[in-house]
């Protein structure tokens, strides 16, 4: 029997960074597949554009910084950033949108802070917020889910739509946003927020075609797919259970209180959990090992803070889905959370103790 001495960090999981990132990407595949089924093949085009942009931006920045390129490219951290951003934006957003966002995430949020392990904010969410604030129209051009689409797009139509904003048969994005009844449809979260702002009740809003399940047509299945992928990551010990659990429990409890207090003005907890980007963000975005809290207790506080911020912004804010803002605000609080939740050194006497 030999005793091995190694420098920190002392990870129990023996997988490499590249192996971890590949598993995260693979866990996204069920959700990506259902996104393509319900919301169009444009998500696959966005993925290709984002990944190519991320690799190019990463390589250029590493070359400018005098760092070795291939070892850092093959850690697949840029790949994960590209994937998370590409599946967060509308599938038929113009091609330059995902290119700008991905380049910003890699160059400004990641590499200018020193590369992997040094960024203060989640790169994908920082880029998402930049795009949402700078290009709000393009960032809200979601097409109706498949059962409500007046025009079904082929993979070739998807390529044409992303690069020209017209399908191969000549339909514009505005026309494609119209459902089978000829009315322009938005996402369930956006529709609900707009209806409530106009004085409609939940019952009146739920009568619209976009609501065909507890979370809106298509969104329930997409969230369930990301939930399955996230549970796989927890089972493989790739991510800690604490952050996604705290996000989900916090969001569920606050939305339940709002629903019980005013059922006609606040959607149910299940609507909050299975609509929008809830499961994607809880398991794949909030758990970013670099920008999230690093202590066990801190992860619970960090996740609970994100869930609370999502509820507050969805209910009282101007944006329908609030996870990007919630994650960035929580990133700012990580140093404080870690400071007050760091474990006490063994043998260290607690402050004020006489023993």
Short mmCIF file of C-alpha atoms in Angstrom, two decimals:
data_model
loop_
_atom_site.label_atom_id
_atom_site.label_comp_id
_atom_site.label_asym_id
_atom_site.label_seq_id
_atom_site.Cartn_x
_atom_site.Cartn_y
_atom_site.Cartn_z
CA UNK A 1 0.00 0.00 0.00
CA UNK A 2 1.41 3.40 -0.99
CA UNK A 3 0.51 6.84 0.32
CA UNK A 4 0.18 9.45 -2.42
CA UNK A 5 0.59 13.15 -1.83
CA UNK A 6 -1.00 15.58 -4.30
CA UNK A 7 -1.59 19.29 -4.41
CA UNK A 8 -5.06 20.78 -4.09
CA UNK A 9 -7.79 20.81 -5.17
CA UNK A 10 -8.50 17.30 -3.92
CA UNK A 11 -11.46 16.25 -6.07
CA UNK A 12 -13.17 12.96 -5.29
CA UNK A 13 -14.38 12.83 -8.89
CA UNK A 14 -11.47 11.67 -11.01
CA UNK A 15 -12.90 12.91 -14.33
CA UNK A 16 -10.99 15.54 -16.25
CA UNK A 17 -12.39 18.98 -17.05
CA UNK A 18 -12.89 17.88 -20.66
CA UNK A 19 -14.75 14.77 -19.52
CA UNK A 20 -17.03 16.79 -17.24
CA UNK A 21 -17.84 19.32 -19.97
CA UNK A 22 -18.62 16.57 -22.48
CA UNK A 23 -21.06 14.94 -20.06
CA UNK A 24 -22.79 18.29 -19.48
CA UNK A 25 -23.15 18.71 -23.24
CA UNK A 26 -24.48 15.18 -23.66
CA UNK A 27 -27.02 15.75 -20.88
CA UNK A 28 -28.42 18.68 -22.88
CA UNK A 29 -29.22 16.49 -25.90
CA UNK A 30 -32.74 15.37 -24.83
CA UNK A 31 -33.79 18.96 -24.23
CA UNK A 32 -32.20 20.17 -27.47
CA UNK A 33 -33.96 17.41 -29.42
CA UNK A 34 -37.37 18.39 -28.05
CA UNK A 35 -36.65 22.07 -28.66
CA UNK A 36 -35.99 21.21 -32.30
CA UNK A 37 -39.20 19.17 -32.49
CA UNK A 38 -41.48 21.76 -30.91
CA UNK A 39 -39.84 25.05 -31.93
CA UNK A 40 -38.02 24.26 -35.15
CA UNK A 41 -34.70 23.11 -36.53
CA UNK A 42 -33.31 26.62 -36.18
CA UNK A 43 -31.90 25.66 -32.78
CA UNK A 44 -29.53 23.26 -34.55
CA UNK A 45 -28.35 26.03 -36.88
CA UNK A 46 -27.78 28.31 -33.88
CA UNK A 47 -25.77 25.56 -32.19
CA UNK A 48 -23.42 25.20 -35.16
CA UNK A 49 -22.92 28.97 -35.39
CA UNK A 50 -22.32 29.34 -31.66
CA UNK A 51 -19.85 26.46 -31.41
CA UNK A 52 -17.80 27.65 -34.40
CA UNK A 53 -17.74 31.20 -33.05
CA UNK A 54 -16.74 30.04 -29.57
CA UNK A 55 -13.85 27.94 -30.83
CA UNK A 56 -12.61 30.73 -33.10
CA UNK A 57 -12.88 33.42 -30.41
CA UNK A 58 -11.20 31.19 -27.84
CA UNK A 59 -8.33 30.34 -30.19
CA UNK A 60 -7.73 33.99 -31.15
CA UNK A 61 -7.76 35.17 -27.55
CA UNK A 62 -5.43 32.39 -26.41
CA UNK A 63 -3.04 33.27 -29.24
CA UNK A 64 -3.12 36.96 -28.29
CA UNK A 65 -2.46 36.06 -24.64
CA UNK A 66 0.43 33.80 -25.58
CA UNK A 67 -1.24 30.67 -24.22
CA UNK A 68 -1.19 27.20 -25.73
CA UNK A 69 -4.31 26.82 -27.84
CA UNK A 70 -5.08 23.14 -28.31
CA UNK A 71 -5.06 22.02 -24.65
CA UNK A 72 -7.43 24.80 -23.66
CA UNK A 73 -9.71 24.35 -26.64
CA UNK A 74 -10.06 20.66 -25.90
CA UNK A 75 -11.22 21.25 -22.32
CA UNK A 76 -14.63 21.91 -23.96
CA UNK A 77 -15.52 24.81 -21.66
CA UNK A 78 -16.09 27.04 -24.69
CA UNK A 79 -18.31 24.33 -26.16
CA UNK A 80 -20.58 24.34 -23.10
CA UNK A 81 -20.85 28.14 -23.14
CA UNK A 82 -21.79 28.06 -26.82
CA UNK A 83 -24.40 25.34 -26.31
CA UNK A 84 -26.06 27.09 -23.35
CA UNK A 85 -26.32 30.39 -25.20
CA UNK A 86 -27.53 28.85 -28.46
CA UNK A 87 -30.40 26.98 -26.80
CA UNK A 88 -31.42 30.06 -24.80
CA UNK A 89 -32.13 32.36 -27.75
CA UNK A 90 -35.03 32.07 -30.22
CA UNK A 91 -34.31 29.34 -32.81
CA UNK A 92 -34.86 31.69 -35.76
CA UNK A 93 -33.03 34.73 -34.44
CA UNK A 94 -30.74 36.25 -37.11
CA UNK A 95 -27.35 34.56 -37.44
CA UNK A 96 -25.37 37.60 -36.32
CA UNK A 97 -27.16 37.61 -32.95
CA UNK A 98 -25.67 34.34 -31.75
CA UNK A 99 -22.28 35.25 -33.23
CA UNK A 100 -22.17 38.55 -31.31
CA UNK A 101 -23.37 36.92 -28.11
CA UNK A 102 -20.95 34.00 -28.23
CA UNK A 103 -17.97 36.21 -29.09
CA UNK A 104 -18.86 38.51 -26.16
CA UNK A 105 -19.16 35.56 -23.77
CA UNK A 106 -15.76 34.12 -24.70
CA UNK A 107 -13.76 37.30 -25.24
CA UNK A 108 -15.09 39.72 -22.63
CA UNK A 109 -16.65 37.55 -19.92
CA UNK A 110 -14.19 34.65 -19.97
CA UNK A 111 -10.81 35.41 -21.55
CA UNK A 112 -10.37 39.04 -20.45
CA UNK A 113 -10.81 37.86 -16.86
CA UNK A 114 -8.04 35.31 -17.29
CA UNK A 115 -9.75 32.31 -18.87
CA UNK A 116 -11.45 29.29 -17.36
CA UNK A 117 -11.75 29.52 -13.58
CA UNK A 118 -11.36 33.29 -13.36
CA UNK A 119 -14.62 34.69 -14.73
CA UNK A 120 -16.88 36.41 -12.20
CA UNK A 121 -20.09 35.91 -14.15
CA UNK A 122 -21.68 33.07 -16.06
CA UNK A 123 -20.50 33.76 -19.64
CA UNK A 124 -23.62 32.47 -21.39
CA UNK A 125 -25.99 34.47 -19.19
CA UNK A 126 -23.91 37.64 -19.42
CA UNK A 127 -24.09 37.35 -23.21
CA UNK A 128 -27.83 36.63 -23.07
CA UNK A 129 -28.48 39.80 -21.06
CA UNK A 130 -26.33 41.83 -23.47
CA UNK A 131 -28.39 40.56 -26.41
CA UNK A 132 -31.73 41.00 -24.66
CA UNK A 133 -31.00 44.62 -23.75
CA UNK A 134 -29.38 45.50 -27.09
CA UNK A 135 -31.72 43.60 -29.45
CA UNK A 136 -35.05 43.09 -27.62
CA UNK A 137 -37.10 42.52 -30.78
CA UNK A 138 -34.86 39.78 -32.19
CA UNK A 139 -34.56 38.14 -28.76
CA UNK A 140 -38.33 37.70 -28.45
CA UNK A 141 -39.01 36.20 -31.91
CA UNK A 142 -40.04 32.75 -30.72
CA UNK A 143 -42.21 30.81 -33.16
CA UNK A 144 -45.37 29.03 -32.00
CA UNK A 145 -44.85 25.42 -30.87
CA UNK A 146 -45.31 22.73 -33.49
CA UNK A 147 -49.04 22.01 -32.85
CA UNK A 148 -49.85 25.69 -33.41
CA UNK A 149 -47.57 26.49 -36.35
CA UNK A 150 -49.37 27.69 -39.47
CA UNK A 151 -46.27 26.91 -41.57
CA UNK A 152 -44.01 23.94 -40.84
CA UNK A 153 -40.35 24.57 -41.68
CA UNK A 154 -37.96 21.98 -43.07
CA UNK A 155 -34.27 21.88 -42.08
CA UNK A 156 -33.44 23.83 -45.25
CA UNK A 157 -36.11 26.41 -44.38
CA UNK A 158 -34.46 26.74 -40.96
CA UNK A 159 -31.11 27.59 -42.52
CA UNK A 160 -32.73 30.16 -44.83
CA UNK A 161 -34.70 31.70 -41.96
CA UNK A 162 -31.65 32.12 -39.70
CA UNK A 163 -29.49 33.67 -42.43
CA UNK A 164 -32.09 35.71 -44.34
CA UNK A 165 -35.08 35.96 -41.92
CA UNK A 166 -37.20 34.37 -44.66
CA UNK A 167 -38.01 30.74 -45.28
CA UNK A 168 -37.10 29.21 -48.62
CA UNK A 169 -40.73 29.60 -49.68
CA UNK A 170 -40.70 33.33 -48.86
CA UNK A 171 -42.42 33.51 -45.45
CA UNK A 172 -40.96 36.20 -43.17
CA UNK A 173 -40.27 35.63 -39.47
CA UNK A 174 -43.24 37.86 -38.62
CA UNK A 175 -45.51 35.65 -40.73
CA UNK A 176 -44.03 32.51 -39.21
CA UNK A 177 -44.81 33.81 -35.71
CA UNK A 178 -48.51 33.60 -36.50
CA UNK A 179 -50.37 30.55 -35.27
CA UNK A 180 -52.94 28.45 -37.07
CA UNK A 181 -55.65 31.01 -36.20
CA UNK A 182 -53.69 33.83 -37.86
CA UNK A 183 -52.82 35.63 -34.62
CA UNK A 184 -49.24 36.33 -33.58
CA UNK A 185 -48.19 34.15 -30.65
CA UNK A 186 -45.57 34.76 -27.96
CA UNK A 187 -44.15 32.42 -25.33
CA UNK A 188 -46.49 31.45 -22.46
CA UNK A 189 -44.52 33.57 -19.97
CA UNK A 190 -44.58 36.62 -22.23
CA UNK A 191 -48.24 36.13 -23.10
CA UNK A 192 -49.21 35.82 -19.44
CA UNK A 193 -47.20 38.89 -18.39
CA UNK A 194 -48.73 40.99 -21.17
CA UNK A 195 -52.28 39.82 -20.43
CA UNK A 196 -52.00 40.50 -16.71
CA UNK A 197 -50.59 43.97 -17.43
CA UNK A 198 -53.65 44.64 -19.60
CA UNK A 199 -56.00 43.69 -16.77
CA UNK A 200 -56.96 40.20 -17.90
CA UNK A 201 -57.35 37.39 -15.39
CA UNK A 202 -55.44 34.12 -15.51
CA UNK A 203 -58.56 32.30 -16.67
CA UNK A 204 -58.94 34.67 -19.60
CA UNK A 205 -55.27 34.36 -20.51
CA UNK A 206 -55.31 30.56 -20.25
CA UNK A 207 -58.05 30.43 -22.89
CA UNK A 208 -55.48 31.33 -25.58
CA UNK A 209 -54.15 28.58 -27.88
CA UNK A 210 -50.59 28.84 -26.58
CA UNK A 211 -51.74 27.17 -23.32
CA UNK A 212 -52.31 23.49 -24.03
CA UNK A 213 -50.81 22.14 -20.81
CA UNK A 214 -49.91 23.37 -17.35
CA UNK A 215 -46.91 25.22 -18.78
CA UNK A 216 -47.85 25.97 -22.38
CA UNK A 217 -47.65 23.88 -25.52
CA UNK A 218 -44.24 22.26 -25.88
CA UNK A 219 -42.61 23.87 -22.86
CA UNK A 220 -43.64 21.16 -20.41
CA UNK A 221 -41.87 18.45 -22.45
CA UNK A 222 -38.78 20.57 -23.02
CA UNK A 223 -38.47 21.25 -19.28
CA UNK A 224 -39.00 17.59 -18.44
CA UNK A 225 -36.20 16.68 -20.86
CA UNK A 226 -33.79 19.13 -19.22
CA UNK A 227 -34.90 17.86 -15.81
CA UNK A 228 -33.96 14.32 -16.89
CA UNK A 229 -30.57 15.52 -18.14
CA UNK A 230 -29.99 17.43 -14.91
CA UNK A 231 -30.83 14.45 -12.73
CA UNK A 232 -28.34 12.42 -14.77
CA UNK A 233 -25.64 14.99 -13.93
CA UNK A 234 -26.56 14.84 -10.24
CA UNK A 235 -26.47 11.03 -10.30
CA UNK A 236 -23.04 11.11 -11.94
CA UNK A 237 -21.88 13.65 -9.31
CA UNK A 238 -21.05 16.15 -12.06
CA UNK A 239 -23.07 18.85 -10.27
CA UNK A 240 -24.19 19.22 -6.67
CA UNK A 241 -27.85 18.57 -5.89
CA UNK A 242 -27.94 21.60 -3.61
CA UNK A 243 -28.14 24.42 -6.16
CA UNK A 244 -30.90 23.02 -8.43
CA UNK A 245 -32.88 21.81 -5.41
CA UNK A 246 -32.68 25.22 -3.75
CA UNK A 247 -33.65 26.99 -6.99
CA UNK A 248 -36.69 24.76 -7.53
CA UNK A 249 -37.85 24.75 -3.89
CA UNK A 250 -37.46 28.53 -3.54
CA UNK A 251 -39.33 29.24 -6.76
CA UNK A 252 -42.04 26.70 -5.89
CA UNK A 253 -42.65 28.07 -2.38
CA UNK A 254 -42.79 31.73 -3.40
CA UNK A 255 -45.01 31.06 -6.41
CA UNK A 256 -47.27 28.90 -4.22
CA UNK A 257 -47.64 31.77 -1.75
CA UNK A 258 -48.44 34.19 -4.56
CA UNK A 259 -50.92 31.74 -6.09
CA UNK A 260 -52.68 31.14 -2.77
CA UNK A 261 -52.83 34.86 -2.07
CA UNK A 262 -54.25 35.83 -5.48
CA UNK A 263 -55.03 32.87 -7.73
CA UNK A 264 -56.40 35.10 -10.51
CA UNK A 265 -53.27 37.25 -10.66
CA UNK A 266 -50.46 34.73 -10.12
CA UNK A 267 -49.83 31.51 -12.08
CA UNK A 268 -49.54 28.20 -10.29
CA UNK A 269 -46.20 26.85 -9.01
CA UNK A 270 -46.25 24.14 -11.70
CA UNK A 271 -46.50 26.83 -14.38
CA UNK A 272 -43.40 28.53 -12.98
CA UNK A 273 -41.46 25.27 -12.77
CA UNK A 274 -42.24 23.90 -16.22
CA UNK A 275 -42.43 26.99 -18.38
CA UNK A 276 -39.57 29.01 -19.85
CA UNK A 277 -36.00 28.07 -18.96
CA UNK A 278 -36.60 26.85 -15.40
CA UNK A 279 -35.08 23.36 -15.54
CA UNK A 280 -32.36 24.33 -18.00
CA UNK A 281 -31.27 27.16 -15.73
CA UNK A 282 -31.60 25.24 -12.46
CA UNK A 283 -29.45 22.28 -13.55
CA UNK A 284 -27.18 23.57 -16.32
CA UNK A 285 -26.72 27.33 -15.79
CA UNK A 286 -26.96 28.04 -12.08
CA UNK A 287 -24.56 25.16 -11.36
CA UNK A 288 -21.63 26.71 -13.24
CA UNK A 289 -18.69 25.63 -11.02
CA UNK A 290 -16.74 28.86 -11.57
CA UNK A 291 -19.34 31.58 -10.91
CA UNK A 292 -21.50 29.71 -8.37
CA UNK A 293 -20.97 29.40 -4.63
CA UNK A 294 -18.37 26.84 -3.57
CA UNK A 295 -19.48 25.88 -0.05
CA UNK A 296 -22.21 23.36 0.72
CA UNK A 297 -24.31 25.75 2.75
CA UNK A 298 -23.54 28.59 0.39
CA UNK A 299 -24.89 26.61 -2.58
CA UNK A 300 -28.24 26.32 -0.84
CA UNK A 301 -28.35 30.07 -0.19
CA UNK A 302 -27.15 30.79 -3.73
CA UNK A 303 -29.81 28.59 -5.33
CA UNK A 304 -32.55 29.94 -3.07
CA UNK A 305 -31.55 33.49 -3.99
CA UNK A 306 -31.83 32.68 -7.70
CA UNK A 307 -35.27 31.12 -7.26
CA UNK A 308 -36.48 34.14 -5.27
CA UNK A 309 -35.13 36.61 -7.83
CA UNK A 310 -36.78 34.69 -10.68
CA UNK A 311 -40.16 34.89 -8.95
CA UNK A 312 -39.80 38.59 -8.17
CA UNK A 313 -38.68 39.54 -11.69
CA UNK A 314 -41.29 37.36 -13.40
CA UNK A 315 -44.03 38.82 -11.19
CA UNK A 316 -43.04 42.46 -10.92
CA UNK A 317 -40.32 43.02 -13.54
CA UNK A 318 -40.42 43.93 -17.20
CA UNK A 319 -38.97 40.67 -18.56
CA UNK A 320 -41.00 37.46 -18.84
CA UNK A 321 -38.19 34.99 -18.06
CA UNK A 322 -35.79 36.22 -15.45
CA UNK A 323 -33.17 33.51 -15.05
CA UNK A 324 -30.34 35.36 -16.81
CA UNK A 325 -30.76 38.41 -14.59
CA UNK A 326 -31.23 36.27 -11.48
CA UNK A 327 -28.07 34.25 -12.12
CA UNK A 328 -25.94 37.36 -12.75
CA UNK A 329 -27.25 39.10 -9.62
CA UNK A 330 -26.54 35.95 -7.60
CA UNK A 331 -23.03 35.78 -9.12
CA UNK A 332 -22.37 39.21 -7.61
CA UNK A 333 -23.31 37.87 -4.19
CA UNK A 334 -21.11 34.76 -4.34
CA UNK A 335 -18.04 36.28 -2.56
CA UNK A 336 -20.26 37.42 0.32
CA UNK A 337 -22.12 34.10 0.48
CA UNK A 338 -18.87 32.12 0.48
CA UNK A 339 -17.32 34.37 3.12
CA UNK A 340 -20.13 33.79 5.61
CA UNK A 341 -20.65 30.09 4.84
CA UNK A 342 -17.06 28.88 4.66
CA UNK A 343 -16.50 25.88 6.95
CA UNK A 344 -14.61 26.50 10.16
CA UNK A 345 -11.05 25.18 10.25
CA UNK A 346 -10.71 22.11 12.46
CA UNK A 347 -9.41 23.13 15.88
CA UNK A 348 -10.25 26.79 15.33
CA UNK A 349 -12.02 28.43 18.27
CA UNK A 350 -15.26 30.13 17.24
CA UNK A 351 -15.51 33.87 17.82
CA UNK A 352 -16.82 34.60 21.31
CA UNK A 353 -16.29 31.06 22.53
CA UNK A 354 -14.72 30.57 26.00
CA UNK A 355 -14.01 26.89 25.52
#
